[in-house]
Short mmCIF file of C-alpha atoms in Angstrom, two decimals:
data_model
loop_
_atom_site.label_atom_id
_atom_site.label_comp_id
_atom_site.label_asym_id
_atom_site.label_seq_id
_atom_site.Cartn_x
_atom_site.Cartn_y
_atom_site.Cartn_z
CA MET A 284 6.96 18.09 -1.95
CA PRO A 285 6.03 15.24 1.21
CA GLY A 286 4.06 13.14 -1.38
CA THR A 287 6.83 12.47 -4.17
CA TYR A 288 9.53 12.17 -1.55
CA ILE A 289 11.87 9.53 -1.44
CA MET A 290 14.19 9.67 1.96
CA GLN A 291 17.76 8.44 1.24
CA CYS A 292 19.83 6.44 4.11
CA ALA A 293 23.39 5.81 4.46
CA TYR A 294 22.58 2.80 7.58
CA PHE A 295 20.58 1.94 4.84
CA ASP A 296 21.95 1.53 1.78
CA ALA A 297 25.07 -0.16 3.89
CA GLY A 298 23.14 -2.76 5.56
CA GLN A 299 23.47 -1.36 9.18
CA CYS A 300 20.17 -0.61 9.51
CA ARG A 301 16.91 -2.29 7.88
CA SER A 302 13.97 -0.45 10.87
CA CYS A 303 12.65 1.76 7.63
CA SER A 304 11.40 -0.68 5.37
CA LEU A 305 9.92 1.27 3.36
CA ILE A 306 12.79 3.28 2.13
CA GLY A 307 13.72 4.55 -1.83
CA THR A 308 9.08 4.36 -1.51
CA ARG A 309 7.44 7.47 -2.64
CA TYR A 310 5.54 8.97 0.41
CA ASP A 311 2.39 8.96 -0.99
CA GLU A 312 2.65 5.69 -2.39
CA GLN A 313 3.70 4.50 1.26
CA LEU A 314 0.32 6.74 2.40
CA ALA A 315 -1.48 4.76 -0.08
CA LYS A 316 -0.78 1.42 0.83
CA LYS A 317 -1.72 2.04 4.21
CA GLN A 318 -5.08 3.44 3.77
CA GLU A 319 -5.14 0.18 1.15
CA ASN A 320 -4.72 -2.42 3.85
CA CYS A 321 -7.01 -0.04 6.37
CA ARG A 322 -9.52 -0.57 4.38
CA THR A 323 -8.97 -4.33 3.01
CA VAL A 324 -8.91 -4.87 6.93
CA LEU A 325 -11.72 -3.03 8.06
CA SER A 326 -13.92 -3.91 5.38
CA LEU A 327 -17.61 -4.85 6.16
CA ASP A 328 -16.64 -8.50 4.63
CA SER A 329 -13.56 -8.88 6.90
CA LEU A 330 -15.85 -8.56 9.55
CA ASP A 331 -18.12 -10.43 8.92
CA PRO A 332 -17.68 -12.94 7.15
CA HIS A 333 -21.29 -13.84 6.68
CA THR A 334 -22.93 -10.53 4.86
CA ALA A 335 -20.31 -10.92 1.94
CA SER A 336 -20.18 -8.86 -0.73
CA THR A 337 -23.69 -8.83 -1.73
CA SER A 338 -24.82 -6.65 2.13
CA THR A 339 -27.61 -4.15 2.09
CA ALA A 340 -25.88 -2.12 4.89
CA GLU A 341 -27.54 1.47 4.51
CA PRO A 342 -24.74 4.12 2.76
CA SER A 343 -24.42 5.91 6.39
CA THR A 344 -23.71 2.56 8.35
CA ARG A 345 -20.72 1.74 6.08
CA LEU A 346 -17.18 2.84 7.33
CA HIS A 347 -16.58 6.21 5.44
CA TRP A 348 -12.26 7.12 5.06
CA ASP A 349 -11.35 10.15 5.48
CA GLU A 350 -8.01 11.13 3.44
CA PRO A 351 -4.82 9.98 6.05
CA PHE A 352 -3.33 12.84 8.08
CA ALA A 353 0.84 12.86 5.99
CA SER A 354 3.50 13.19 8.52
CA LEU A 355 7.04 14.84 7.73
CA PRO A 356 8.95 12.57 6.01
CA ALA A 357 11.88 12.78 7.50
CA GLY A 358 12.95 14.51 11.13
CA PHE A 359 9.54 13.78 12.44
CA ARG A 360 10.38 11.84 15.90
CA ASN A 361 10.42 13.48 19.24
CA LYS A 362 12.45 10.35 21.33
CA ALA A 363 14.60 8.53 21.17
CA LYS A 364 15.66 4.79 21.87
CA LEU A 365 19.77 3.86 21.74
CA VAL A 366 21.26 1.40 22.89
CA VAL A 367 24.40 1.83 23.74
CA GLY A 368 27.71 0.04 22.99
CA GLY A 369 31.31 0.46 22.42
CA THR A 370 33.96 1.49 24.55
CA ARG A 371 33.96 4.55 27.09
CA GLU A 372 36.30 6.36 24.56
CA ALA A 373 34.68 5.34 21.83
CA PRO A 374 30.74 4.09 22.12
CA THR A 375 28.12 4.21 19.37
CA VAL A 376 24.27 5.09 20.23
CA GLY A 377 22.38 3.45 18.16
CA ILE A 378 21.28 -0.88 17.67
CA LEU A 379 23.54 -3.74 17.79
CA ASP A 380 24.29 -5.90 15.00
CA ARG A 381 23.75 -9.76 15.28
CA GLY A 382 26.14 -10.27 17.18
CA ALA A 383 25.36 -8.02 19.48
CA GLN A 384 28.31 -5.30 18.97
CA GLY A 385 26.90 -1.81 18.85
CA ILE A 386 26.33 0.27 15.28
CA ASP A 387 26.66 3.73 15.84
CA LEU A 388 23.14 6.06 14.33
CA ARG A 389 23.17 8.78 15.97
CA HIS A 390 22.51 11.06 12.13
CA CYS A 391 19.65 9.28 11.92
CA GLY A 392 17.34 11.39 9.56
CA LEU A 393 14.03 10.01 11.10
CA TYR A 394 14.79 12.66 14.65
CA GLU A 395 13.11 15.92 14.70
CA PRO A 396 15.87 18.82 14.13
CA GLY A 397 16.28 19.51 18.62
CA LEU A 398 16.40 16.39 18.68
CA ALA A 399 18.46 15.63 16.07
CA GLN A 400 21.70 17.59 17.68
CA VAL A 401 21.05 15.90 21.23
CA VAL A 402 21.68 12.22 19.93
CA LYS A 403 24.61 13.72 17.66
CA GLN A 404 26.20 15.09 21.40
CA VAL A 405 25.11 11.61 23.40
CA PRO A 406 29.09 9.37 22.92
CA ASP A 407 31.21 12.54 23.70
CA ILE A 408 28.17 12.85 27.27
CA ILE A 409 29.13 8.83 27.92
CA THR A 410 32.97 9.29 26.97
CA GLU A 411 32.68 12.70 29.80
CA ILE A 412 30.94 11.38 32.88
CA GLY A 413 32.66 8.31 32.06
CA LEU A 414 30.33 5.12 31.82
CA VAL A 415 31.06 2.33 30.50
CA PRO A 416 29.27 0.71 27.97
CA TYR A 417 27.20 -2.83 28.57
CA ALA A 418 29.08 -5.21 26.68
CA VAL A 419 26.00 -8.21 25.76
CA ALA A 420 28.65 -11.38 25.03
CA ARG A 421 30.48 -10.38 27.92
CA ARG A 422 27.19 -8.69 30.58
CA SER A 423 29.87 -6.40 31.48
CA GLY A 424 29.33 -3.07 32.13
CA GLU A 425 27.05 -0.53 33.51
CA LEU A 426 24.96 1.53 30.35
CA LYS A 427 22.68 -0.05 28.18
CA HIS A 428 20.65 2.37 26.85
CA VAL A 429 20.20 6.93 26.79
CA LEU A 430 16.40 7.03 25.76
CA ILE A 431 15.63 10.98 25.25
CA THR A 432 12.15 11.91 24.42
CA HIS A 433 12.04 16.37 23.29
CA SER A 434 9.67 18.44 23.42
CA PRO A 435 7.79 21.11 20.96
CA ASP A 436 9.57 24.04 24.01
CA GLY A 437 12.35 21.95 23.46
CA GLU A 438 13.26 20.73 26.15
CA LEU A 439 14.30 17.02 27.63
CA MET A 440 13.64 14.14 29.54
CA VAL A 441 16.94 12.16 29.07
CA ARG A 442 17.42 8.62 30.92
CA PHE A 443 20.51 7.04 31.07
CA VAL A 444 19.35 2.92 31.68
CA LEU A 445 22.24 1.22 34.51
CA ARG A 446 23.10 -2.46 34.58
CA SER A 447 23.09 -1.24 38.59
CA PRO A 448 22.68 1.60 40.32
CA GLY A 449 26.53 2.06 41.18
CA GLN A 450 26.70 4.65 38.60
CA VAL A 451 24.38 6.82 39.53
CA GLY A 452 26.79 8.96 41.11
CA ARG A 453 29.18 9.66 38.48
CA ILE A 454 25.40 11.39 36.49
CA ARG A 455 24.63 13.48 39.18
CA ARG A 456 28.41 14.36 40.06
CA ALA A 457 28.29 15.51 36.36
CA LEU A 458 24.60 16.91 36.34
CA PRO A 459 25.91 20.37 36.01
CA ASP A 460 27.52 20.01 32.61
CA LEU A 461 25.42 17.82 31.70
CA GLN A 462 22.65 20.76 32.31
CA ALA A 463 24.86 23.30 30.90
CA ARG A 464 24.94 21.37 27.59
CA LEU A 465 21.84 20.11 27.30
CA PRO A 466 20.37 23.71 28.26
CA GLY A 467 16.71 22.04 28.00
CA ALA A 468 17.11 19.35 30.14
CA ARG A 469 13.74 19.45 31.94
CA VAL A 470 14.64 15.70 33.57
CA ILE A 471 17.92 14.17 33.66
CA SER A 472 17.35 10.46 35.50
CA ALA A 473 18.73 6.60 35.97
CA ASN A 474 16.99 4.14 35.29
CA ILE A 475 18.18 -0.01 36.91
CA GLN A 476 17.61 -2.71 34.16
CA PRO A 477 20.01 -5.84 36.25
CA THR A 478 18.96 -8.36 34.23
CA HIS A 479 20.56 -9.68 30.92
CA ALA A 480 17.40 -9.31 28.24
CA ALA A 481 16.05 -7.65 25.77
CA VAL A 482 14.45 -4.48 28.04
CA LEU A 483 14.19 -1.48 27.80
CA GLU A 484 14.11 0.01 31.09
CA GLY A 485 13.73 -1.83 34.44
CA PRO A 486 11.23 -1.14 37.48
CA GLU A 487 13.54 0.92 39.44
CA GLU A 488 14.18 5.02 38.93
CA ILE A 489 15.98 8.11 40.55
CA VAL A 490 15.01 10.96 39.22
CA LEU A 491 18.43 13.07 39.71
CA THR A 492 16.34 16.60 39.47
CA ASP A 493 14.07 19.06 40.75
CA ASP A 494 11.42 18.49 37.48
CA LEU A 495 9.83 14.85 37.06
CA GLU A 496 7.65 15.95 34.71
CA LEU A 497 8.05 17.46 30.89
CA PRO A 498 5.98 19.26 29.73
CA MET A 499 4.73 18.51 26.35
CA GLN A 500 2.18 21.43 24.78
CA VAL A 501 0.00 19.00 22.54
CA ASN A 502 -2.55 21.43 20.80
CA GLU A 503 -4.37 23.66 23.51
CA VAL A 504 -2.75 21.19 26.09
CA ARG A 505 -0.09 21.43 28.56
CA LEU A 506 0.30 17.39 28.70
CA ARG A 507 2.78 15.92 31.67
CA LEU A 508 5.10 13.22 31.18
CA ARG A 509 7.27 11.52 33.70
CA THR A 510 9.72 9.36 32.66
CA ARG A 511 7.96 5.75 32.00
CA SER A 512 5.19 8.09 30.80
CA PHE A 513 3.63 6.54 27.27
CA PHE A 514 3.31 9.09 24.58
CA GLN A 515 3.50 9.47 20.70
CA THR A 516 6.69 9.37 18.80
CA ASN A 517 5.37 11.73 16.21
CA THR A 518 4.37 15.35 18.29
CA VAL A 519 2.66 16.49 14.57
CA VAL A 520 0.98 14.15 14.04
CA ALA A 521 -0.40 13.18 17.66
CA ALA A 522 -1.77 16.84 17.75
CA GLY A 523 -3.76 16.09 14.80
CA LEU A 524 -5.11 11.78 16.17
CA TYR A 525 -6.26 14.25 18.89
CA ARG A 526 -8.16 16.96 16.89
CA GLN A 527 -10.00 14.70 14.82
CA ALA A 528 -10.96 12.78 18.13
CA SER A 529 -12.13 15.81 19.66
CA ALA A 530 -13.54 17.38 16.24
CA TRP A 531 -16.35 13.63 16.92
CA ILE A 532 -17.09 14.00 19.31
CA ASN A 533 -17.80 17.39 19.43
CA ASP A 534 -20.06 16.62 16.44
CA ILE A 535 -22.09 13.77 18.78
CA ASN A 536 -21.68 15.70 21.49
CA PRO A 537 -22.41 13.45 24.91
CA SER A 538 -22.69 14.28 28.23
CA SER A 539 -21.06 11.40 29.61
CA LEU A 540 -17.40 10.07 28.27
CA TRP A 541 -15.04 7.38 29.81
CA ASP A 542 -11.64 7.17 28.55
CA LEU A 543 -9.84 3.32 28.79
CA TYR A 544 -6.48 2.67 28.89
CA CYS A 545 -5.79 7.23 29.02
CA GLY A 546 -2.21 7.16 29.72
CA VAL A 547 -1.06 10.77 30.55
CA GLY A 548 -4.41 11.32 29.40
CA GLY A 549 -4.23 12.80 26.45
CA PHE A 550 -7.56 11.99 24.49
CA ALA A 551 -9.61 13.11 27.82
CA LEU A 552 -8.19 15.94 28.54
CA HIS A 553 -8.86 17.25 24.68
CA ALA A 554 -12.82 16.11 24.94
CA LEU A 555 -13.60 17.80 28.79
CA LEU A 556 -14.83 20.99 27.28
CA ARG A 557 -18.39 20.64 25.16
CA PRO A 558 -18.44 23.28 21.70
CA ASP A 559 -20.00 25.65 23.65
CA GLY A 560 -17.32 26.22 26.09
CA SER A 561 -18.93 24.07 29.00
CA PRO A 562 -17.04 21.08 30.31
CA ARG A 563 -18.74 17.35 30.15
CA ASP A 564 -18.59 14.56 32.54
CA VAL A 565 -14.92 13.16 31.36
CA LEU A 566 -12.98 9.11 33.17
CA GLY A 567 -10.08 8.34 32.54
CA VAL A 568 -8.64 5.38 33.82
CA GLU A 569 -4.92 3.91 33.43
CA VAL A 570 -2.97 1.09 34.91
CA SER A 571 -0.23 2.47 35.42
CA ALA A 572 -0.06 5.13 38.17
CA GLU A 573 3.13 7.40 37.58
CA ALA A 574 0.07 8.25 34.35
CA VAL A 575 -2.51 8.77 36.16
CA ASP A 576 -0.03 11.19 38.25
CA SER A 577 0.65 13.09 35.28
CA ALA A 578 -2.71 13.32 33.34
CA ARG A 579 -4.18 14.48 37.15
CA ALA A 580 -1.52 17.24 36.70
CA ALA A 581 -2.61 18.24 33.31
CA ALA A 582 -5.98 19.13 34.64
CA SER A 583 -5.09 20.69 36.86
CA GLN A 584 -4.17 23.73 34.54
CA LEU A 585 -7.57 23.31 33.14
CA PRO A 586 -11.12 24.44 33.45
CA GLY A 587 -13.56 21.64 34.70
CA ALA A 588 -13.25 18.64 36.70
CA PRO A 589 -12.06 15.20 35.17
CA SER A 590 -10.82 11.87 37.06
CA PHE A 591 -8.75 9.74 37.03
CA LEU A 592 -8.39 6.15 38.33
CA ALA A 593 -5.16 3.85 38.93
CA GLY A 594 -6.51 1.02 37.84
CA ASP A 595 -6.57 -2.36 35.65
CA VAL A 596 -9.61 -0.98 32.55
CA SER A 597 -11.76 -4.67 33.53
CA ASN A 598 -12.00 -3.37 37.47
CA HIS A 599 -13.75 0.08 36.47
CA LEU A 600 -16.64 -2.27 34.04
CA GLY A 601 -20.27 -1.59 35.57
CA LYS A 602 -19.40 0.60 38.20
CA ALA A 603 -20.23 3.47 37.77
CA GLY A 604 -22.85 3.09 35.29
CA THR A 605 -22.54 3.97 31.31
CA PRO A 606 -21.18 6.03 29.47
CA ASP A 607 -22.90 8.31 26.34
CA LEU A 608 -19.26 7.59 24.41
CA VAL A 609 -16.02 5.39 25.33
CA VAL A 610 -12.72 6.14 24.29
CA VAL A 611 -10.60 3.11 23.54
CA ASN A 612 -6.90 3.43 23.28
CA PRO A 613 -5.06 -0.23 24.21
CA PRO A 614 -1.97 -1.92 23.27
CA ARG A 615 -1.02 -2.93 20.39
CA ARG A 616 -2.87 -6.32 21.61
CA GLY A 617 -6.04 -4.75 21.91
CA LEU A 618 -8.83 -4.97 24.07
CA GLY A 619 -8.79 -8.97 24.90
CA PRO A 620 -11.95 -10.19 24.56
CA GLU A 621 -13.73 -9.30 28.08
CA LEU A 622 -14.18 -5.40 27.37
CA PRO A 623 -15.35 -5.61 23.91
CA ARG A 624 -18.32 -8.44 25.80
CA TRP A 625 -18.94 -5.28 28.18
CA LEU A 626 -19.38 -2.99 25.57
CA GLU A 627 -21.94 -4.48 22.88
CA ASP A 628 -24.00 -6.00 26.66
CA ALA A 629 -23.67 -2.65 28.74
CA GLY A 630 -25.39 -0.42 25.70
CA VAL A 631 -23.35 2.20 25.18
CA GLU A 632 -23.93 4.68 21.90
CA HIS A 633 -20.86 5.23 20.63
CA VAL A 634 -17.06 3.95 20.43
CA LEU A 635 -14.24 5.98 19.67
CA TYR A 636 -11.52 3.38 19.45
CA SER A 637 -7.55 4.74 18.49
CA SER A 638 -5.63 1.70 16.71
CA CYS A 639 -1.32 0.71 17.00
CA ASN A 640 -2.66 -2.17 15.40
CA VAL A 641 -5.50 -2.33 12.02
CA ASP A 642 -5.59 -6.32 12.82
CA SER A 643 -5.99 -6.30 16.60
CA LEU A 644 -8.70 -3.52 15.77
CA ALA A 645 -10.57 -5.97 13.07
CA VAL A 646 -10.71 -9.01 15.85
CA ASP A 647 -12.32 -6.22 18.69
CA LEU A 648 -14.41 -5.60 16.14
CA ALA A 649 -15.87 -8.21 15.39
CA ARG A 650 -16.48 -8.73 18.68
CA MET A 651 -19.12 -6.51 18.81
CA PRO A 652 -21.00 -5.97 15.85
CA SER A 653 -23.84 -3.95 17.83
CA LEU A 654 -21.33 -1.03 17.54
CA VAL A 655 -20.78 -0.80 13.84
CA PRO A 656 -17.57 1.20 12.88
CA VAL A 657 -19.29 4.63 10.36
CA ARG A 658 -15.34 6.97 10.29
CA GLY A 659 -12.50 6.06 9.58
CA ARG A 660 -8.65 8.65 9.59
CA LEU A 661 -4.89 7.04 9.60
CA PHE A 662 -2.58 8.91 10.82
CA ASP A 663 0.51 8.15 9.93
CA MET A 664 2.79 8.11 12.97
CA PHE A 665 5.89 5.69 11.29
CA PRO A 666 6.55 6.91 8.24
CA GLN A 667 9.06 4.42 5.65
CA THR A 668 7.33 2.20 8.12
CA ALA A 669 4.21 -0.26 7.49
CA HIS A 670 3.45 0.50 10.75
CA GLN A 671 -0.59 1.91 10.54
CA GLU A 672 -2.01 3.78 13.63
CA VAL A 673 -5.85 3.97 12.77
CA LEU A 674 -8.93 6.05 14.62
CA VAL A 675 -12.26 4.78 13.83
CA LEU A 676 -15.87 6.03 15.65
CA LEU A 677 -18.61 3.13 16.10
CA ARG A 678 -21.97 4.08 16.17
CA ARG A 679 -24.26 2.13 17.94
CA GLN A 680 -27.15 0.11 14.84
#
């Protein structure tokens, strides 16, 4: 049973990788601990120290927690972010140790089955193409990372992160062999990251295939990912997150909705249609123009006409009226002071906040006291770690 599952990992036992800090803990215990932490951090007392435990708030204004949305405890990751080490003849794919030497983690148990098979082939692919792994200590070599995304349809996006464009030709010439070896490879690219720094990717992307996008089927929505588009690492749990958001939005049934930090449009497109099938007035705002292009492409396959704008969220506030409901899905640092202040003052009736950091979420909630959290749910995107993804519905009081 998933609840009693205890993951075992030879890499962890050998001290080679300690990323999964909760390995050895029963999965149901992991979930319970994360849920309890969410309850504690987002409790009424924590958000407003003046209320204390004698609060007279009506039960309807208190935060109700739904059951946590559980993941598969292992075999759930749709992405591999592989640091390349070793030599051209014997490359490693995984992480670097403290001495900047490669640790090979090609048999990591977190990858979903189709991705796991691809990761095992990556060292041979590196050797066959003739790419030299980048040696951090000597600042020599070319290949820094291999980044792979795997879709529910078994298709792939494969990105080779290089120090310079000098080796792009090798990958281009190897493209037919690569596509034969990896028949699901829809997008293959070279990313150029020239700086000697712990940075995953650089500003220049050279797409080598005709296709620019990887389709990701999530529930009834077919999202489109470009090379630097963000998408959740756990497809099954992401689908559950979007379904829950859609259900809560349909309970409210707003006429107009904004999705701020919309990325490739996951929340906006799942909220596009009312329960009767008619489209809502939906607007998505995202700083990444590439993500906005992807959202627009996905929207073109759906009924309705959502709008997606590229730009900083703060530049849009106050320029197009006030929607009935706002969805926010910020980075780990949270919303910052400006957006909560606007949400507090603008009269927005409902806010749906998707957070990957419960501590920054608590800070943001304290900045908009008129918007009270009434429903919450934990989504376990990253089993075996303490990471907590939380969806909270706020209602104006």
